Amino acid sequence: MARAQFQKGQKVWVECVGAWAHIEKVQPVWAKGFDEPVRVTYDVGLGREFQAAELTLPADDEAPDMSGWRLLRARNKWQSAEDTPHHPYPGTYPVVVTDTADWGGWRVPGAEYDRDPHRIEFQARLITAAPRLMALAERLMDSVAESPDDAPPESLALAREARAIFKSVTQVTVAPVEMSAASAAPGPVARVAA
C-alpha cells in the first residue's frame, strides 16, 4: 500500500531535473479490493508524473557552529620568501581554519595563490568574516521582523535580500523517508546535500 508523502502546494526538489517545483496534484492509483492506493504519483508541472523517491523536501537545518573561524598562515613549501617578494606575506599563504583543531577548512593550491595573491588574501579574509556577516544579516532580519510597519522601505528591502541570501546558504534538502523517520525519533535530522 502507498501513502502520500507530499501534499498539494508543497515545495519539493526534483532531483532528476535539478529544479525546485511545487506539487500541483497528488495522484493516487486505486485498485479494486484495496482500502488504500497501490501507488501515489505527483504532478509538479514538469510534463510527467514523479514518484516520491524522485522528490525531496527542503529541511530546516541547525546552523553549524561557526565561531572560531580564523585565518592562519602556512609556510609555502615550494617557494621561499626570496622567490616571492610580490606576495603580501612572502613565503606563506592563507589557510582559513573552520574547525577547533588547526585543520579543516579552506586553502588554495600554491600555483593559484602565486597567480593572484591579493585576490586569494581577500577571499580568505571574506570567508573568515562570513560567520559575523551572517549574524549581522540575522540581526537585520530580526530587527525588521519585530516592527515591519515602522521599518524604512530601504531596511525592508535589505532584510528581504538578506533573507533570500541566508536561505540559499542554509536550505538543505532531505528525502521524505528520512524526514518522516526523523520527525518520529528525537535527535538530529539526517541530511542529503543538494
mmCIF file of C-alpha atoms in Angstrom:
data_model
loop_
_atom_site.group_PDB
_atom_site.id
_atom_site.type_symbol
_atom_site.label_atom_id
_atom_site.label_comp_id
_atom_site.label_asym_id
_atom_site.label_seq_id
_atom_site.Cartn_x
_atom_site.Cartn_y
_atom_site.Cartn_z
ATOM 1 C CA MET A 1 0.000 0.000 0.000
ATOM 2 C CA ALA A 2 1.145 3.523 -0.695
ATOM 3 C CA ARG A 3 0.672 6.709 1.240
ATOM 4 C CA ALA A 4 1.092 10.251 0.005
ATOM 5 C CA GLN A 5 4.355 11.680 1.299
ATOM 6 C CA PHE A 6 3.740 15.172 -0.082
ATOM 7 C CA GLN A 7 0.723 17.426 -0.269
ATOM 8 C CA LYS A 8 -0.623 19.861 -2.837
ATOM 9 C CA GLY A 9 1.240 23.176 -2.919
ATOM 10 C CA GLN A 10 4.314 21.811 -1.131
ATOM 11 C CA LYS A 11 7.743 22.877 -2.410
ATOM 12 C CA VAL A 12 9.963 19.962 -3.482
ATOM 13 C CA TRP A 13 13.327 19.424 -5.142
ATOM 14 C CA VAL A 14 13.040 17.309 -8.322
ATOM 15 C CA GLU A 15 16.411 15.525 -8.384
ATOM 16 C CA CYS A 16 16.361 14.186 -11.954
ATOM 17 C CA VAL A 17 15.505 17.639 -13.342
ATOM 18 C CA GLY A 18 17.612 19.610 -10.881
ATOM 19 C CA ALA A 19 14.939 22.186 -10.091
ATOM 20 C CA TRP A 20 12.553 23.276 -7.363
ATOM 21 C CA ALA A 21 8.849 22.785 -8.063
ATOM 22 C CA HIS A 22 5.503 22.819 -6.257
ATOM 23 C CA ILE A 23 3.174 19.823 -6.064
ATOM 24 C CA GLU A 24 0.227 20.641 -8.319
ATOM 25 C CA LYS A 25 -1.656 17.343 -7.957
ATOM 26 C CA VAL A 26 -1.381 14.286 -5.741
ATOM 27 C CA GLN A 27 -2.467 11.360 -7.927
ATOM 28 C CA PRO A 28 -3.303 8.132 -6.089
ATOM 29 C CA VAL A 29 -3.779 4.959 -8.142
ATOM 30 C CA TRP A 30 -6.549 2.764 -6.701
ATOM 31 C CA ALA A 31 -7.108 -0.935 -7.276
ATOM 32 C CA LYS A 32 -10.305 -2.884 -6.672
ATOM 33 C CA GLY A 33 -10.369 -4.622 -3.307
ATOM 34 C CA PHE A 34 -7.809 -2.372 -1.582
ATOM 35 C CA ASP A 35 -8.622 0.227 1.048
ATOM 36 C CA GLU A 36 -5.561 2.330 0.242
ATOM 37 C CA PRO A 37 -3.987 3.398 -3.062
ATOM 38 C CA VAL A 38 -1.433 0.986 -4.508
ATOM 39 C CA ARG A 39 0.739 3.797 -5.834
ATOM 40 C CA VAL A 40 0.905 7.571 -5.478
ATOM 41 C CA THR A 41 2.468 9.876 -8.049
ATOM 42 C CA TYR A 42 2.844 13.641 -8.082
ATOM 43 C CA ASP A 43 2.287 16.206 -10.828
ATOM 44 C CA VAL A 44 4.698 19.116 -10.377
ATOM 45 C CA GLY A 45 4.070 20.771 -13.729
ATOM 46 C CA LEU A 46 7.177 19.444 -15.464
ATOM 47 C CA GLY A 47 5.490 17.302 -18.104
ATOM 48 C CA ARG A 48 5.334 13.919 -16.373
ATOM 49 C CA GLU A 49 4.368 12.324 -13.070
ATOM 50 C CA PHE A 50 7.027 11.770 -10.421
ATOM 51 C CA GLN A 51 7.248 9.176 -7.666
ATOM 52 C CA ALA A 52 8.110 10.139 -4.090
ATOM 53 C CA ALA A 53 11.636 8.724 -4.417
ATOM 54 C CA GLU A 54 12.409 11.326 -7.101
ATOM 55 C CA LEU A 55 11.432 14.256 -4.857
ATOM 56 C CA THR A 56 12.962 15.725 -1.699
ATOM 57 C CA LEU A 57 11.823 18.347 0.801
ATOM 58 C CA PRO A 58 13.622 21.469 1.960
ATOM 59 C CA ALA A 59 14.814 20.847 5.512
ATOM 60 C CA ASP A 60 15.284 23.212 8.390
ATOM 61 C CA ASP A 61 18.842 22.565 9.374
ATOM 62 C CA GLU A 62 20.572 23.584 12.555
ATOM 63 C CA ALA A 63 23.259 26.100 11.836
ATOM 64 C CA PRO A 64 26.719 24.650 12.348
ATOM 65 C CA ASP A 65 28.984 26.187 14.946
ATOM 66 C CA MET A 66 30.838 28.879 13.025
ATOM 67 C CA SER A 67 32.512 30.527 15.964
ATOM 68 C CA GLY A 68 36.238 30.319 15.827
ATOM 69 C CA TRP A 69 36.734 30.528 12.069
ATOM 70 C CA ARG A 70 40.186 32.012 11.792
ATOM 71 C CA LEU A 71 42.882 32.857 9.318
ATOM 72 C CA LEU A 72 46.233 31.121 9.709
ATOM 73 C CA ARG A 73 49.362 31.378 7.617
ATOM 74 C CA ALA A 74 51.022 28.247 6.291
ATOM 75 C CA ARG A 75 54.596 28.055 5.073
ATOM 76 C CA ASN A 76 54.917 27.756 1.320
ATOM 77 C CA LYS A 77 56.934 24.561 0.777
ATOM 78 C CA TRP A 78 57.573 25.217 -2.899
ATOM 79 C CA GLN A 79 58.623 28.869 -2.868
ATOM 80 C CA SER A 80 60.780 30.736 -0.390
ATOM 81 C CA ALA A 81 60.211 34.298 0.742
ATOM 82 C CA GLU A 82 63.045 35.409 -1.583
ATOM 83 C CA ASP A 83 61.286 33.840 -4.599
ATOM 84 C CA THR A 84 58.015 35.670 -3.929
ATOM 85 C CA PRO A 85 58.669 39.283 -2.942
ATOM 86 C CA HIS A 86 55.483 40.372 -4.781
ATOM 87 C CA HIS A 87 53.284 38.373 -2.330
ATOM 88 C CA PRO A 88 51.642 40.300 0.511
ATOM 89 C CA TYR A 89 53.215 37.867 3.007
ATOM 90 C CA PRO A 90 56.239 36.342 1.236
ATOM 91 C CA GLY A 91 56.885 32.651 1.909
ATOM 92 C CA THR A 92 53.382 31.935 3.267
ATOM 93 C CA TYR A 93 49.821 31.528 2.064
ATOM 94 C CA PRO A 94 46.456 31.918 3.873
ATOM 95 C CA VAL A 95 44.529 28.988 5.325
ATOM 96 C CA VAL A 96 41.030 29.505 6.735
ATOM 97 C CA VAL A 97 40.506 27.053 9.589
ATOM 98 C CA THR A 98 36.868 26.213 10.374
ATOM 99 C CA ASP A 99 37.474 23.520 12.994
ATOM 100 C CA THR A 100 38.529 23.723 16.622
ATOM 101 C CA ALA A 101 41.718 21.903 15.705
ATOM 102 C CA ASP A 102 44.098 23.709 13.370
ATOM 103 C CA TRP A 103 42.941 21.836 10.279
ATOM 104 C CA GLY A 104 39.788 21.541 8.194
ATOM 105 C CA GLY A 105 38.661 24.488 6.179
ATOM 106 C CA TRP A 106 39.733 26.326 3.031
ATOM 107 C CA ARG A 107 43.061 26.623 1.262
ATOM 108 C CA VAL A 108 44.273 27.079 -2.305
ATOM 109 C CA PRO A 109 46.981 25.435 -4.395
ATOM 110 C CA GLY A 110 50.280 27.310 -4.464
ATOM 111 C CA ALA A 111 50.097 27.948 -8.214
ATOM 112 C CA GLU A 112 46.700 29.607 -7.878
ATOM 113 C CA TYR A 113 47.927 31.734 -4.981
ATOM 114 C CA ASP A 114 51.011 32.771 -6.941
ATOM 115 C CA ARG A 115 48.870 33.839 -9.910
ATOM 116 C CA ASP A 116 46.869 36.424 -7.899
ATOM 117 C CA PRO A 117 47.877 36.548 -4.227
ATOM 118 C CA HIS A 118 45.916 39.728 -3.418
ATOM 119 C CA ARG A 119 42.666 38.144 -4.650
ATOM 120 C CA ILE A 120 43.276 34.989 -2.595
ATOM 121 C CA GLU A 121 44.121 37.046 0.508
ATOM 122 C CA PHE A 122 40.827 38.933 0.051
ATOM 123 C CA GLN A 123 38.895 35.639 -0.306
ATOM 124 C CA ALA A 124 40.481 34.312 2.881
ATOM 125 C CA ARG A 125 39.500 37.439 4.839
ATOM 126 C CA LEU A 126 35.970 37.308 3.407
ATOM 127 C CA ILE A 127 35.498 33.636 4.318
ATOM 128 C CA THR A 128 36.792 34.307 7.815
ATOM 129 C CA ALA A 129 34.300 37.176 8.202
ATOM 130 C CA ALA A 130 31.351 35.157 6.785
ATOM 131 C CA PRO A 131 30.002 33.953 10.173
ATOM 132 C CA ARG A 132 29.969 37.507 11.529
ATOM 133 C CA LEU A 133 28.288 38.763 8.333
ATOM 134 C CA MET A 134 25.629 36.036 8.663
ATOM 135 C CA ALA A 135 24.990 37.064 12.277
ATOM 136 C CA LEU A 136 24.653 40.684 11.151
ATOM 137 C CA ALA A 137 22.146 39.652 8.449
ATOM 138 C CA GLU A 138 20.145 37.678 11.045
ATOM 139 C CA ARG A 139 20.051 40.690 13.367
ATOM 140 C CA LEU A 140 18.859 42.879 10.484
ATOM 141 C CA MET A 141 16.099 40.389 9.586
ATOM 142 C CA ASP A 142 15.022 40.075 13.243
ATOM 143 C CA SER A 143 15.026 43.852 13.715
ATOM 144 C CA VAL A 144 12.793 44.403 10.688
ATOM 145 C CA ALA A 145 10.540 41.455 11.598
ATOM 146 C CA GLU A 146 9.850 42.953 15.055
ATOM 147 C CA SER A 147 8.191 46.031 13.572
ATOM 148 C CA PRO A 148 7.849 45.790 9.774
ATOM 149 C CA ASP A 149 5.363 48.685 9.654
ATOM 150 C CA ASP A 150 7.847 51.050 11.303
ATOM 151 C CA ALA A 151 10.873 49.983 9.255
ATOM 152 C CA PRO A 152 12.002 52.274 6.432
ATOM 153 C CA PRO A 153 11.497 50.895 2.898
ATOM 154 C CA GLU A 154 15.269 50.571 2.417
ATOM 155 C CA SER A 155 15.552 48.411 5.565
ATOM 156 C CA LEU A 156 12.677 46.228 4.373
ATOM 157 C CA ALA A 157 14.378 45.719 1.014
ATOM 158 C CA LEU A 158 17.704 44.927 2.692
ATOM 159 C CA ALA A 159 16.022 42.445 5.047
ATOM 160 C CA ARG A 160 14.282 40.709 2.114
ATOM 161 C CA GLU A 161 17.560 40.432 0.230
ATOM 162 C CA ALA A 162 19.350 39.186 3.362
ATOM 163 C CA ARG A 163 16.627 36.553 3.873
ATOM 164 C CA ALA A 164 16.985 35.319 0.277
ATOM 165 C CA ILE A 165 20.774 35.067 0.591
ATOM 166 C CA PHE A 166 20.513 33.469 4.032
ATOM 167 C CA LYS A 167 18.008 30.908 2.731
ATOM 168 C CA SER A 168 20.249 29.981 -0.205
ATOM 169 C CA VAL A 169 23.053 29.249 2.268
ATOM 170 C CA THR A 170 21.084 27.396 4.939
ATOM 171 C CA GLN A 171 18.467 25.485 2.939
ATOM 172 C CA VAL A 172 19.233 21.772 2.693
ATOM 173 C CA THR A 173 17.100 19.099 1.045
ATOM 174 C CA VAL A 174 16.114 15.912 2.806
ATOM 175 C CA ALA A 175 14.471 12.792 1.381
ATOM 176 C CA PRO A 176 10.835 12.312 2.514
ATOM 177 C CA VAL A 177 11.556 8.885 4.050
ATOM 178 C CA GLU A 178 14.334 10.360 6.173
ATOM 179 C CA MET A 179 12.098 13.286 7.048
ATOM 180 C CA SER A 180 9.295 11.074 8.412
ATOM 181 C CA ALA A 181 11.772 8.900 10.343
ATOM 182 C CA ALA A 182 13.493 11.989 11.715
ATOM 183 C CA SER A 183 10.240 13.532 12.909
ATOM 184 C CA ALA A 184 9.362 10.336 14.801
ATOM 185 C CA ALA A 185 12.724 9.963 16.548
ATOM 186 C CA PRO A 186 14.422 12.645 18.604
ATOM 187 C CA GLY A 187 17.848 13.831 17.534
ATOM 188 C CA PRO A 188 19.418 15.494 14.516
ATOM 189 C CA VAL A 189 17.910 15.162 11.046
ATOM 190 C CA ALA A 190 19.881 13.132 8.513
ATOM 191 C CA ARG A 191 20.941 15.414 5.699
ATOM 192 C CA VAL A 192 21.405 14.948 1.973
ATOM 193 C CA ALA A 193 23.499 17.604 0.234
ATOM 194 C CA ALA A 194 21.854 19.352 -2.678
#
